[in-house]
PDB file of C-alpha atoms and ligand atoms in Angstrom:
ATOM      1  CA  MET A   1      -8.203  22.072  -9.302  1.00 97.00           C
ATOM      2  CA  LYS A   2     -10.797  20.705  -6.339  1.00 98.00           C
ATOM      3  CA  ILE A   3     -10.901  17.620  -3.862  1.00 98.00           C
ATOM      4  CA  ILE A   4     -13.708  15.788  -3.756  1.00 98.00           C
ATOM      5  CA  ASP A   5     -15.009  12.731  -1.481  1.00 98.00           C
ATOM      6  CA  PHE A   6     -15.030   9.334  -3.602  1.00 98.00           C
ATOM      7  CA  THR A   7     -17.866   8.106  -4.286  1.00 96.00           C
ATOM      8  CA  GLU A   8     -18.363   4.585  -5.898  1.00 91.00           C
ATOM      9  CA  GLU A   9     -18.881   6.476  -9.798  1.00 95.00           C
ATOM     10  CA  TYR A  10     -15.157   6.512  -9.603  1.00 96.00           C
ATOM     11  CA  GLY A  11     -14.325   3.134  -8.729  1.00 97.00           C
ATOM     12  CA  LYS A  12     -13.082   2.499 -12.230  1.00 95.00           C
ATOM     13  CA  GLU A  13     -10.260   4.821 -11.134  1.00 97.00           C
ATOM     14  CA  TYR A  14      -9.832   4.400  -7.931  1.00 98.00           C
ATOM     15  CA  PHE A  15      -9.613   0.872  -7.591  1.00 98.00           C
ATOM     16  CA  CYS A  16      -6.757   0.492  -9.934  1.00 97.00           C
ATOM     17  CA  CYS A  17      -5.100   3.597  -8.227  1.00 97.00           C
ATOM     18  CA  LEU A  18      -5.732   5.688 -11.334  1.00 98.00           C
ATOM     19  CA  GLU A  19      -3.806   3.657 -13.813  1.00 97.00           C
ATOM     20  CA  ASP A  20      -6.941   2.497 -15.761  1.00 95.00           C
ATOM     21  CA  TRP A  21      -4.538   2.853 -18.787  1.00 95.00           C
ATOM     22  CA  SER A  22      -2.087   0.457 -17.409  1.00 96.00           C
ATOM     23  CA  GLU A  23      -2.063  -3.671 -18.710  1.00 95.00           C
ATOM     24  CA  GLU A  24       0.166  -4.285 -15.735  1.00 95.00           C
ATOM     25  CA  MET A  25      -2.885  -3.130 -13.275  1.00 96.00           C
ATOM     26  CA  LYS A  26      -5.208  -5.761 -14.967  1.00 95.00           C
ATOM     27  CA  GLU A  27      -3.408  -8.201 -13.189  1.00 97.00           C
ATOM     28  CA  ALA A  28      -4.171  -6.631  -9.962  1.00 97.00           C
ATOM     29  CA  GLY A  29      -7.615  -8.559  -9.469  1.00 96.00           C
ATOM     30  CA  ASP A  30     -10.458  -7.185  -7.435  1.00 97.00           C
ATOM     31  CA  HIS A  31      -8.135  -7.350  -4.033  1.00 98.00           C
ATOM     32  CA  LYS A  32      -8.186  -3.235  -3.649  1.00 98.00           C
ATOM     33  CA  GLU A  33     -11.847  -3.485  -3.875  1.00 98.00           C
ATOM     34  CA  ASN A  34     -12.940  -6.004  -1.831  1.00 97.00           C
ATOM     35  CA  TRP A  35     -10.501  -3.928   0.778  1.00 98.00           C
ATOM     36  CA  TYR A  36     -12.761  -0.691   0.029  1.00 98.00           C
ATOM     37  CA  ASN A  37     -16.121  -2.788   0.858  1.00 97.00           C
ATOM     38  CA  LYS A  38     -14.499  -4.067   4.034  1.00 97.00           C
ATOM     39  CA  MET A  39     -13.030  -0.820   5.274  1.00 97.00           C
ATOM     40  CA  LYS A  40     -15.517   1.709   4.287  1.00 96.00           C
ATOM     41  CA  ASP A  41     -17.239   1.026   7.185  1.00 96.00           C
ATOM     42  CA  LYS A  42     -14.373   0.722   9.570  1.00 97.00           C
ATOM     43  CA  GLY A  43     -13.751   4.726   9.221  1.00 97.00           C
ATOM     44  CA  LEU A  44     -11.570   4.452   5.691  1.00 98.00           C
ATOM     45  CA  GLY A  45     -11.455   7.967   4.211  1.00 98.00           C
ATOM     46  CA  VAL A  46     -10.840   8.714   0.652  1.00 98.00           C
ATOM     47  CA  LYS A  47     -10.603  11.649  -1.612  1.00 98.00           C
ATOM     48  CA  LEU A  48      -9.581  12.760  -5.489  1.00 98.00           C
ATOM     49  CA  ALA A  49      -8.045  15.739  -6.740  1.00 98.00           C
ATOM     50  CA  VAL A  50     -10.085  16.761  -9.880  1.00 98.00           C
ATOM     51  CA  ASP A  51      -8.460  19.216 -12.251  1.00 97.00           C
ATOM     52  CA  ASP A  52     -10.315  22.105 -14.074  1.00 97.00           C
ATOM     53  CA  ASN A  53     -11.613  19.464 -16.938  1.00 96.00           C
ATOM     54  CA  GLY A  54     -12.712  17.020 -14.402  1.00 95.00           C
ATOM     55  CA  LYS A  55     -10.156  14.921 -15.130  1.00 96.00           C
ATOM     56  CA  ILE A  56      -8.833  13.150 -11.797  1.00 97.00           C
ATOM     57  CA  GLY A  57      -4.830  13.338 -10.968  1.00 98.00           C
ATOM     58  CA  GLY A  58      -4.963  12.289  -7.285  1.00 98.00           C
ATOM     59  CA  MET A  59      -5.964  10.150  -4.263  1.00 98.00           C
ATOM     60  CA  ILE A  60      -5.262   9.712  -0.631  1.00 98.00           C
ATOM     61  CA  GLN A  61      -6.548   6.783   1.074  1.00 98.00           C
ATOM     62  CA  TYR A  62      -6.497   7.114   5.352  1.00 98.00           C
ATOM     63  CA  LEU A  63      -7.969   4.532   7.875  1.00 98.00           C
ATOM     64  CA  PRO A  64      -8.019   4.592  11.486  1.00 98.00           C
ATOM     65  CA  VAL A  65      -4.849   3.776  13.241  1.00 98.00           C
ATOM     66  CA  GLU A  66      -6.571   0.499  14.640  1.00 96.00           C
ATOM     67  CA  GLN A  67      -7.248  -0.390  11.255  1.00 96.00           C
ATOM     68  CA  SER A  68      -3.833  -0.108   9.390  1.00 96.00           C
ATOM     69  CA  PHE A  69      -0.440  -1.952   9.758  1.00 94.00           C
ATOM     70  CA  ILE A  70       1.011   0.397  12.819  1.00 96.00           C
ATOM     71  CA  GLU A  71       0.432   0.644  16.301  1.00 97.00           C
ATOM     72  CA  GLY A  72      -1.117   3.757  18.029  1.00 98.00           C
ATOM     73  CA  LYS A  73      -4.089   5.405  19.352  1.00 97.00           C
ATOM     74  CA  ASN A  74      -6.948   8.081  18.532  1.00 98.00           C
ATOM     75  CA  LEU A  75      -4.664   8.833  14.848  1.00 98.00           C
ATOM     76  CA  TYR A  76      -5.030   8.080  11.518  1.00 98.00           C
ATOM     77  CA  PHE A  77      -3.038   6.832   9.243  1.00 98.00           C
ATOM     78  CA  ILE A  78      -2.775   7.321   5.383  1.00 98.00           C
ATOM     79  CA  HIS A  79      -2.069   4.422   3.691  1.00 97.00           C
ATOM     80  CA  CYS A  80      -1.520   6.244   0.553  1.00 96.00           C
ATOM     81  CA  ILE A  81      -1.048   9.487  -1.536  1.00 98.00           C
ATOM     82  CA  TRP A  82      -0.690   9.323  -5.225  1.00 97.00           C
ATOM     83  CA  VAL A  83      -0.462  11.909  -7.630  1.00 98.00           C
ATOM     84  CA  HIS A  84      -0.373  10.284 -10.961  1.00 98.00           C
ATOM     85  CA  GLY A  85       2.915  11.098 -12.261  1.00 96.00           C
ATOM     86  CA  TYR A  86       3.293   9.161 -15.637  1.00 96.00           C
ATOM     87  CA  LYS A  87       3.143  10.787 -18.799  1.00 96.00           C
ATOM     88  CA  LYS A  88       1.308   7.553 -20.296  1.00 95.00           C
ATOM     89  CA  GLY A  89      -2.290   7.270 -19.917  1.00 95.00           C
ATOM     90  CA  ARG A  90      -4.101   9.854 -17.853  1.00 95.00           C
ATOM     91  CA  GLY A  91      -0.850  12.141 -17.765  1.00 97.00           C
ATOM     92  CA  ASN A  92       1.187  13.806 -15.208  1.00 98.00           C
ATOM     93  CA  PHE A  93      -0.832  15.898 -12.958  1.00 98.00           C
ATOM     94  CA  GLN A  94       2.358  15.727 -10.043  1.00 97.00           C
ATOM     95  CA  LYS A  95       3.516  19.445  -9.183  1.00 96.00           C
ATOM     96  CA  ARG A  96       0.540  21.536  -9.480  1.00 97.00           C
ATOM     97  CA  GLY A  97      -0.334  21.499  -5.972  1.00 97.00           C
ATOM     98  CA  MET A  98      -2.820  18.361  -5.777  1.00 98.00           C
ATOM     99  CA  GLY A  99      -0.605  16.675  -3.199  1.00 98.00           C
ATOM    100  CA  LYS A 100      -0.573  19.369  -0.990  1.00 98.00           C
ATOM    101  CA  ALA A 101      -4.404  19.955  -1.232  1.00 98.00           C
ATOM    102  CA  LEU A 102      -5.062  15.989  -0.651  1.00 98.00           C
ATOM    103  CA  LEU A 103      -2.680  16.207   2.681  1.00 98.00           C
ATOM    104  CA  LYS A 104      -4.677  19.248   3.645  1.00 98.00           C
ATOM    105  CA  ALA A 105      -8.124  17.821   3.001  1.00 98.00           C
ATOM    106  CA  ALA A 106      -7.348  14.733   4.662  1.00 98.00           C
ATOM    107  CA  GLU A 107      -5.943  16.374   7.660  1.00 98.00           C
ATOM    108  CA  ASP A 108      -9.129  18.565   7.712  1.00 98.00           C
ATOM    109  CA  ASP A 109     -11.456  15.269   7.788  1.00 98.00           C
ATOM    110  CA  VAL A 110      -9.603  13.612  10.726  1.00 98.00           C
ATOM    111  CA  LYS A 111      -9.267  17.078  12.907  1.00 98.00           C
ATOM    112  CA  SER A 112     -12.825  17.121  12.132  1.00 97.00           C
ATOM    113  CA  LYS A 113     -13.395  13.612  13.616  1.00 96.00           C
ATOM    114  CA  GLY A 114     -11.458  14.499  16.976  1.00 96.00           C
ATOM    115  CA  VAL A 115      -8.470  12.302  16.584  1.00 98.00           C
ATOM    116  CA  LYS A 116      -4.827  13.560  18.238  1.00 98.00           C
ATOM    117  CA  GLY A 117      -2.858  13.145  15.116  1.00 98.00           C
ATOM    118  CA  ILE A 118      -2.119  11.659  11.708  1.00 98.00           C
ATOM    119  CA  ALA A 119       0.759   9.623  10.708  1.00 98.00           C
ATOM    120  CA  ALA A 120       2.110   8.600   7.293  1.00 98.00           C
ATOM    121  CA  TRP A 121       4.715   6.319   5.725  1.00 96.00           C
ATOM    122  CA  GLY A 122       7.683   7.282   3.297  1.00 95.00           C
ATOM    123  CA  ILE A 123      11.248   5.897   1.958  1.00 93.00           C
ATOM    124  CA  SER A 124      14.244   7.749   3.140  1.00 89.00           C
ATOM    125  CA  LEU A 125      15.650   7.519  -0.281  1.00 86.00           C
ATOM    126  CA  PRO A 126      14.631  10.111  -3.001  1.00 80.00           C
ATOM    127  CA  PHE A 127      12.208   7.669  -4.830  1.00 78.00           C
ATOM    128  CA  TRP A 128       8.831   6.520  -4.987  1.00 82.00           C
ATOM    129  CA  MET A 129       6.919   7.832  -1.349  1.00 88.00           C
ATOM    130  CA  LYS A 130       9.641  10.211  -0.276  1.00 90.00           C
ATOM    131  CA  ALA A 131       9.590  10.766   3.529  1.00 94.00           C
ATOM    132  CA  SER A 132      11.355  14.028   3.089  1.00 95.00           C
ATOM    133  CA  TRP A 133       7.773  15.669   1.485  1.00 96.00           C
ATOM    134  CA  PHE A 134       5.777  14.844   4.121  1.00 97.00           C
ATOM    135  CA  LYS A 135       8.402  16.862   6.351  1.00 97.00           C
ATOM    136  CA  LYS A 136       8.105  19.455   4.155  1.00 97.00           C
ATOM    137  CA  HIS A 137       4.634  19.492   5.573  1.00 98.00           C
ATOM    138  CA  GLY A 138       5.373  19.402   9.284  1.00 98.00           C
ATOM    139  CA  TYR A 139       5.740  15.641   9.774  1.00 98.00           C
ATOM    140  CA  LYS A 140       8.002  14.196  11.873  1.00 98.00           C
ATOM    141  CA  LYS A 141       9.876  10.947  12.063  1.00 97.00           C
ATOM    142  CA  VAL A 142       9.280   8.781  14.744  1.00 97.00           C
ATOM    143  CA  ASP A 143      10.476   5.179  13.791  1.00 94.00           C
ATOM    144  CA  LYS A 144      12.253   3.640  11.216  1.00 91.00           C
ATOM    145  CA  ASP A 145      12.297  -0.205   9.844  1.00 86.00           C
ATOM    146  CA  ARG A 146      15.095  -0.529   7.124  1.00 83.00           C
ATOM    147  CA  GLY A 147      14.758   2.224   4.605  1.00 83.00           C
ATOM    148  CA  THR A 148      11.053   2.827   5.366  1.00 91.00           C
ATOM    149  CA  VAL A 149      10.241   5.853   7.740  1.00 95.00           C
ATOM    150  CA  LEU A 150       7.348   6.382   9.872  1.00 97.00           C
ATOM    151  CA  LEU A 151       5.945  10.092  10.128  1.00 98.00           C
ATOM    152  CA  TRP A 152       3.630  12.034  12.300  1.00 98.00           C
ATOM    153  CA  LYS A 153       1.837  15.141  12.535  1.00 98.00           C
ATOM    154  CA  PRO A 154       0.213  15.410  16.462  1.00 98.00           C
ATOM    155  CA  PHE A 155      -2.286  18.063  16.532  1.00 98.00           C
ATOM    156  CA  THR A 156      -2.711  17.979  20.305  1.00 98.00           C
ATOM    157  CA  GLU A 157       0.078  17.890  22.948  1.00 97.00           C
ATOM    158  CA  ASN A 158      -0.754  14.383  24.632  1.00 97.00           C
ATOM    159  CA  ALA A 159      -0.973  12.695  21.200  1.00 98.00           C
ATOM    160  CA  VAL A 160       0.944   9.269  21.500  1.00 97.00           C
ATOM    161  CA  PRO A 161       3.396   8.844  18.521  1.00 98.00           C
ATOM    162  CA  PRO A 162       3.250   5.647  16.733  1.00 98.00           C
ATOM    163  CA  LYS A 163       5.022   2.843  16.111  1.00 97.00           C
ATOM    164  CA  TRP A 164       6.224   0.391  13.396  1.00 96.00           C
ATOM    165  CA  ILE A 165       4.753  -2.919  13.789  1.00 95.00           C
ATOM    166  CA  LYS A 166       7.499  -5.538  12.571  1.00 92.00           C
ATOM    167  CA  GLN A 167       7.778  -8.872  11.266  1.00 92.00           C
ATOM    168  CA  LYS A 168       6.957 -11.151  13.950  1.00 94.00           C
ATOM    169  CA  LYS A 169       7.548 -15.053  12.088  1.00 93.00           C
ATOM    170  CA  LYS A 170       8.178 -16.412   8.963  1.00 92.00           C
ATOM    171  CA  PRO A 171       6.560 -19.170   7.326  1.00 95.00           C
ATOM    172  CA  GLU A 172       6.402 -22.207   8.195  1.00 93.00           C
ATOM    173  CA  LEU A 173       7.691 -24.545   5.322  1.00 95.00           C
ATOM    174  CA  VAL A 174       6.293 -27.795   4.201  1.00 95.00           C
ATOM    175  CA  PRO A 175       9.061 -30.694   4.198  1.00 95.00           C
ATOM    176  CA  GLY A 176       9.953 -31.874   0.652  1.00 96.00           C
ATOM    177  CA  LYS A 177       7.983 -29.209  -1.438  1.00 98.00           C
ATOM    178  CA  VAL A 178       9.190 -25.638  -2.032  1.00 98.00           C
ATOM    179  CA  THR A 179       6.885 -23.029  -0.337  1.00 98.00           C
ATOM    180  CA  VAL A 180       5.334 -20.055  -1.725  1.00 98.00           C
ATOM    181  CA  THR A 181       4.012 -17.515   0.838  1.00 98.00           C
ATOM    182  CA  SER A 182       2.035 -14.658  -0.252  1.00 98.00           C
ATOM    183  CA  PHE A 183       0.404 -12.118   2.237  1.00 97.00           C
ATOM    184  CA  ILE A 184      -2.243 -10.290   1.006  1.00 97.00           C
ATOM    185  CA  ASN A 185      -4.009  -7.343   2.085  1.00 97.00           C
ATOM    186  CA  GLY A 186      -5.587  -5.326  -0.750  1.00 98.00           C
ATOM    187  CA  TRP A 187      -5.015  -1.747  -0.349  1.00 97.00           C
ATOM    188  CA  CYS A 188      -1.960  -1.579  -2.634  1.00 97.00           C
ATOM    189  CA  PRO A 189      -2.684  -2.771  -6.427  1.00 97.00           C
ATOM    190  CA  ALA A 190       1.051  -3.453  -6.789  1.00 97.00           C
ATOM    191  CA  GLN A 191       0.873  -5.893  -4.184  1.00 97.00           C
ATOM    192  CA  ASN A 192      -2.204  -7.415  -5.416  1.00 98.00           C
ATOM    193  CA  ILE A 193      -0.599  -8.017  -8.891  1.00 98.00           C
ATOM    194  CA  VAL A 194       3.039  -9.744  -6.740  1.00 98.00           C
ATOM    195  CA  TYR A 195       0.308 -12.155  -5.008  1.00 98.00           C
ATOM    196  CA  GLU A 196      -1.577 -12.987  -8.451  1.00 98.00           C
ATOM    197  CA  ARG A 197       1.883 -13.421 -10.145  1.00 98.00           C
ATOM    198  CA  ALA A 198       3.181 -15.559  -7.367  1.00 98.00           C
ATOM    199  CA  LYS A 199      -0.006 -17.798  -7.166  1.00 98.00           C
ATOM    200  CA  ARG A 200      -0.061 -18.417 -11.218  1.00 98.00           C
ATOM    201  CA  ALA A 201       3.849 -18.849 -11.066  1.00 98.00           C
ATOM    202  CA  ALA A 202       3.403 -21.920  -8.270  1.00 98.00           C
ATOM    203  CA  SER A 203       0.520 -23.175 -10.197  1.00 98.00           C
ATOM    204  CA  GLU A 204       2.809 -24.209 -12.974  1.00 97.00           C
ATOM    205  CA  PHE A 205       4.740 -26.664 -11.102  1.00 98.00           C
ATOM    206  CA  GLY A 206       2.368 -28.773  -9.842  1.00 96.00           C
ATOM    207  CA  ASP A 207       2.325 -30.763  -6.422  1.00 96.00           C
ATOM    208  CA  LYS A 208       6.297 -29.700  -6.079  1.00 98.00           C
ATOM    209  CA  VAL A 209       5.094 -26.292  -5.083  1.00 98.00           C
ATOM    210  CA  VAL A 210       2.820 -25.492  -1.954  1.00 98.00           C
ATOM    211  CA  PHE A 211       1.067 -22.171  -2.640  1.00 98.00           C
ATOM    212  CA  GLN A 212       0.366 -20.400   0.869  1.00 97.00           C
ATOM    213  CA  GLU A 213      -1.914 -17.530   1.413  1.00 97.00           C
ATOM    214  CA  ILE A 214      -1.810 -15.182   4.231  1.00 97.00           C
ATOM    215  CA  ASN A 215      -4.675 -12.721   3.866  1.00 97.00           C
ATOM    216  CA  THR A 216      -3.861  -9.861   6.277  1.00 97.00           C
ATOM    217  CA  MET A 217      -7.418  -8.025   5.767  1.00 96.00           C
ATOM    218  CA  ASP A 218      -8.084  -9.732   8.802  1.00 95.00           C
ATOM    219  CA  ARG A 219      -6.236  -7.701  11.709  1.00 95.00           C
ATOM    220  CA  ASP A 220      -5.792 -10.340  13.818  1.00 96.00           C
ATOM    221  CA  VAL A 221      -3.942 -12.283  11.055  1.00 97.00           C
ATOM    222  CA  PHE A 222      -1.530  -9.242  10.306  1.00 97.00           C
ATOM    223  CA  LEU A 223      -1.036  -8.795  13.946  1.00 97.00           C
ATOM    224  CA  GLU A 224      -0.028 -12.485  14.532  1.00 97.00           C
ATOM    225  CA  TRP A 225       2.487 -12.152  11.560  1.00 97.00           C
ATOM    226  CA  GLY A 226       3.358  -8.298  11.810  1.00 96.00           C
ATOM    227  CA  MET A 227       3.603  -8.509   8.084  1.00 95.00           C
ATOM    228  CA  VAL A 228       1.036  -6.844   5.456  1.00 96.00           C
ATOM    229  CA  ASP A 229       2.140  -7.653   2.066  1.00 96.00           C
ATOM    230  CA  GLY A 230       5.006  -9.594   1.168  1.00 96.00           C
ATOM    231  CA  LEU A 231       6.534 -13.274  -0.305  1.00 98.00           C
ATOM    232  CA  PHE A 232       8.562 -15.504   0.567  1.00 98.00           C
ATOM    233  CA  ILE A 233       9.849 -18.431  -1.628  1.00 98.00           C
ATOM    234  CA  ASP A 234      10.858 -20.949   1.178  1.00 97.00           C
ATOM    235  CA  ASN A 235      12.072 -18.946   3.722  1.00 92.00           C
ATOM    236  CA  LYS A 236      13.908 -15.938   1.845  1.00 95.00           C
ATOM    237  CA  SER A 237      11.879 -13.024   0.943  1.00 95.00           C
ATOM    238  CA  VAL A 238      11.274 -11.654  -2.462  1.00 97.00           C
ATOM    239  CA  ARG A 239      11.418  -7.754  -2.479  1.00 94.00           C
ATOM    240  CA  THR A 240       8.078  -6.803  -4.050  1.00 94.00           C
ATOM    241  CA  GLY A 241       8.603  -3.230  -4.726  1.00 87.00           C
ATOM    242  CA  PRO A 242       8.220  -2.616  -7.507  1.00 91.00           C
ATOM    243  CA  PRO A 243       6.636  -5.592  -8.298  1.00 96.00           C
ATOM    244  CA  PRO A 244       8.956  -8.533  -9.597  1.00 97.00           C
ATOM    245  CA  SER A 245       7.562  -9.969 -13.167  1.00 97.00           C
ATOM    246  CA  TYR A 246       5.910 -13.035 -13.894  1.00 98.00           C
ATOM    247  CA  ASP A 247       9.077 -14.620 -15.133  1.00 98.00           C
ATOM    248  CA  LYS A 248      11.505 -13.372 -12.513  1.00 98.00           C
ATOM    249  CA  ILE A 249       9.094 -15.099  -9.334  1.00 98.00           C
ATOM    250  CA  LYS A 250       8.474 -18.271 -12.152  1.00 98.00           C
ATOM    251  CA  LYS A 251      12.413 -18.327 -12.497  1.00 98.00           C
ATOM    252  CA  LYS A 252      13.279 -18.197  -8.356  1.00 98.00           C
ATOM    253  CA  ILE A 253      10.653 -20.986  -7.722  1.00 98.00           C
ATOM    254  CA  LYS A 254      12.138 -23.200 -10.318  1.00 98.00           C
ATOM    255  CA  LYS A 255      15.488 -22.654  -8.650  1.00 98.00           C
ATOM    256  CA  ARG A 256      14.317 -23.765  -5.502  1.00 97.00           C
ATOM    257  CA  VAL A 257      12.199 -26.898  -7.270  1.00 98.00           C
ATOM    258  CA  LYS A 258      15.472 -27.795  -8.780  1.00 97.00           C
ATOM    259  CA  LYS A 259      17.159 -27.991  -5.597  1.00 95.00           C
ATOM    260  CA  LEU A 260      14.316 -30.733  -3.986  1.00 92.00           C
TER     261      LEU A 260
HETATM  262  C1  COA B   1       4.478  12.941  -3.315  1.00 54.54           C
HETATM  263  C2  COA B   1       3.468  13.524  -4.286  1.00 54.54           C
HETATM  264  C3  COA B   1       2.416  12.725  -3.577  1.00 54.54           C
HETATM  265  C4  COA B   1       3.503  15.206  -4.243  1.00 54.54           C
HETATM  266  O1  COA B   1       2.415  15.146  -5.406  1.00 54.54           O
HETATM  267  P1  COA B   1       2.217  16.550  -5.970  1.00 54.54           P
HETATM  268  O2  COA B   1       0.852  16.782  -6.217  1.00 54.54           O
HETATM  269  O3  COA B   1       3.270  16.716  -7.235  1.00 54.54           O
HETATM  270  O4  COA B   1       2.652  17.683  -4.638  1.00 54.54           O
HETATM  271  P2  COA B   1       2.432  19.289  -4.664  1.00 54.54           P
HETATM  272  O5  COA B   1       2.635  19.680  -6.187  1.00 54.54           O
HETATM  273  O6  COA B   1       1.831  19.954  -3.813  1.00 54.54           O
HETATM  274  O7  COA B   1       4.080  19.704  -4.269  1.00 54.54           O
HETATM  275  C5  COA B   1       5.465  19.343  -5.137  1.00 54.54           C
HETATM  276  C6  COA B   1       6.171  20.356  -5.743  1.00 54.54           C
HETATM  277  O8  COA B   1       5.425  21.101  -6.838  1.00 54.54           O
HETATM  278  C7  COA B   1       5.469  22.569  -6.599  1.00 54.54           C
HETATM  279  N1  COA B   1       3.980  23.008  -7.078  1.00 54.54           N
HETATM  280  C8  COA B   1       3.013  22.901  -6.571  1.00 54.54           C
HETATM  281  N2  COA B   1       2.179  23.928  -7.649  1.00 54.54           N
HETATM  282  C9  COA B   1       3.016  23.877  -8.104  1.00 54.54           C
HETATM  283  C10 COA B   1       2.849  25.087  -9.557  1.00 54.54           C
HETATM  284  N3  COA B   1       1.503  25.085 -10.075  1.00 54.54           N
HETATM  285  N4  COA B   1       3.845  25.084 -10.326  1.00 54.54           N
HETATM  286  C11 COA B   1       4.894  24.618 -10.129  1.00 54.54           C
HETATM  287  N5  COA B   1       5.025  23.994  -9.094  1.00 54.54           N
HETATM  288  C12 COA B   1       4.705  23.642  -8.299  1.00 54.54           C
HETATM  289  C13 COA B   1       5.760  22.613  -5.163  1.00 54.54           C
HETATM  290  O9  COA B   1       5.879  23.612  -4.443  1.00 54.54           O
HETATM  291  C14 COA B   1       6.688  21.377  -5.023  1.00 54.54           C
HETATM  292  O10 COA B   1       7.453  21.494  -4.483  1.00 54.54           O
HETATM  293  P3  COA B   1       8.952  21.199  -3.920  1.00 54.54           P
HETATM  294  O11 COA B   1       8.931  19.332  -3.889  1.00 54.54           O
HETATM  295  O12 COA B   1       9.972  21.798  -4.386  1.00 54.54           O
HETATM  296  O13 COA B   1       8.254  21.297  -2.667  1.00 54.54           O
HETATM  297  C15 COA B   1       3.542  13.214  -5.730  1.00 54.54           C
HETATM  298  O14 COA B   1       5.106  13.045  -6.159  1.00 54.54           O
HETATM  299  C16 COA B   1       3.534  11.803  -5.704  1.00 54.54           C
HETATM  300  O15 COA B   1       2.504  10.484  -5.867  1.00 54.54           O
HETATM  301  N6  COA B   1       4.744  10.683  -5.655  1.00 54.54           N
HETATM  302  C17 COA B   1       4.590   9.134  -5.512  1.00 54.54           C
HETATM  303  C18 COA B   1       4.231   8.799  -4.409  1.00 54.54           C
HETATM  304  C19 COA B   1       3.981   7.353  -4.230  1.00 54.54           C
HETATM  305  O16 COA B   1       4.745   6.657  -4.791  1.00 54.54           O
HETATM  306  N7  COA B   1       2.758   7.089  -3.567  1.00 54.54           N
HETATM  307  C20 COA B   1       2.460   5.740  -3.651  1.00 54.54           C
HETATM  308  C21 COA B   1       2.370   5.506  -1.657  1.00 54.54           C
HETATM  309  S1  COA B   1       1.363   4.121  -1.437  1.00 54.54           S
END
């Protein structure tokens, strides 16, 4: 197994988070590629883990904290680490050391850029991106927002701990209509799927539903809202991880339309 730098020849795999085999992923559009194209000149690091047969099994992506969705100084932030764990498609690559090697490669890379530490997010419950996995690798919890934990590993004694940026406001509603508000950033195909589904579902109700897109790839927009991804139907937040199905989103909109 080896860790390599991402180059655009691997775009087919990377832009869909190694799920090029998945039908669902086809709904994610080209948002991650657009995000990559914007962030590659802003310090984005992407590394891939390749097995001895040349198959890509894992990826990590990290950005200077100033470009991320947390608050901090002179740090990097890991947006995502993913070692393909499904049997379907390319197969399960987990528990072979790819995760550990990717994390080390990212840490070595950012240390060489002279930053004072690296941060990551995780879930306190034992599913999806487990905070405990980072703890095992020397990361310490610094902040929490409901079940989502912010962790970090300082490299120097004078490093300043990062903080979550929390939601600052709720979408404005259009009187007499159902308002569907979708926040889109691009970094996560699962969230991009939610955006695409919500947009499509909203369009089925004609002028009864207003669809508002809030593009948080622009960091000032993100800072104004304190939300990077998310979906609201009127002022009710819809859970987006894992992505709700198209039918589920449509049903929720329909319920509100009936109340108009
Ligand atoms: C967390 C994650 C990155 C770890 O990747 P991984 O490649 O499985 O990690 P590693 O192989 O380095 O370590 C995992 C375990 O495998 C074990 N392991 C490593 N090499 C091994 C080997 N050759 N044989 C057996 N076990 C091995 C490690 O000891 C470790 O065990 P532990 O968990 O009991 O400590 C991966 O599980 C993952 O992608 N999870 C989902 C994350 C996610 O949701 N990402 C999206 C966020 S946006």
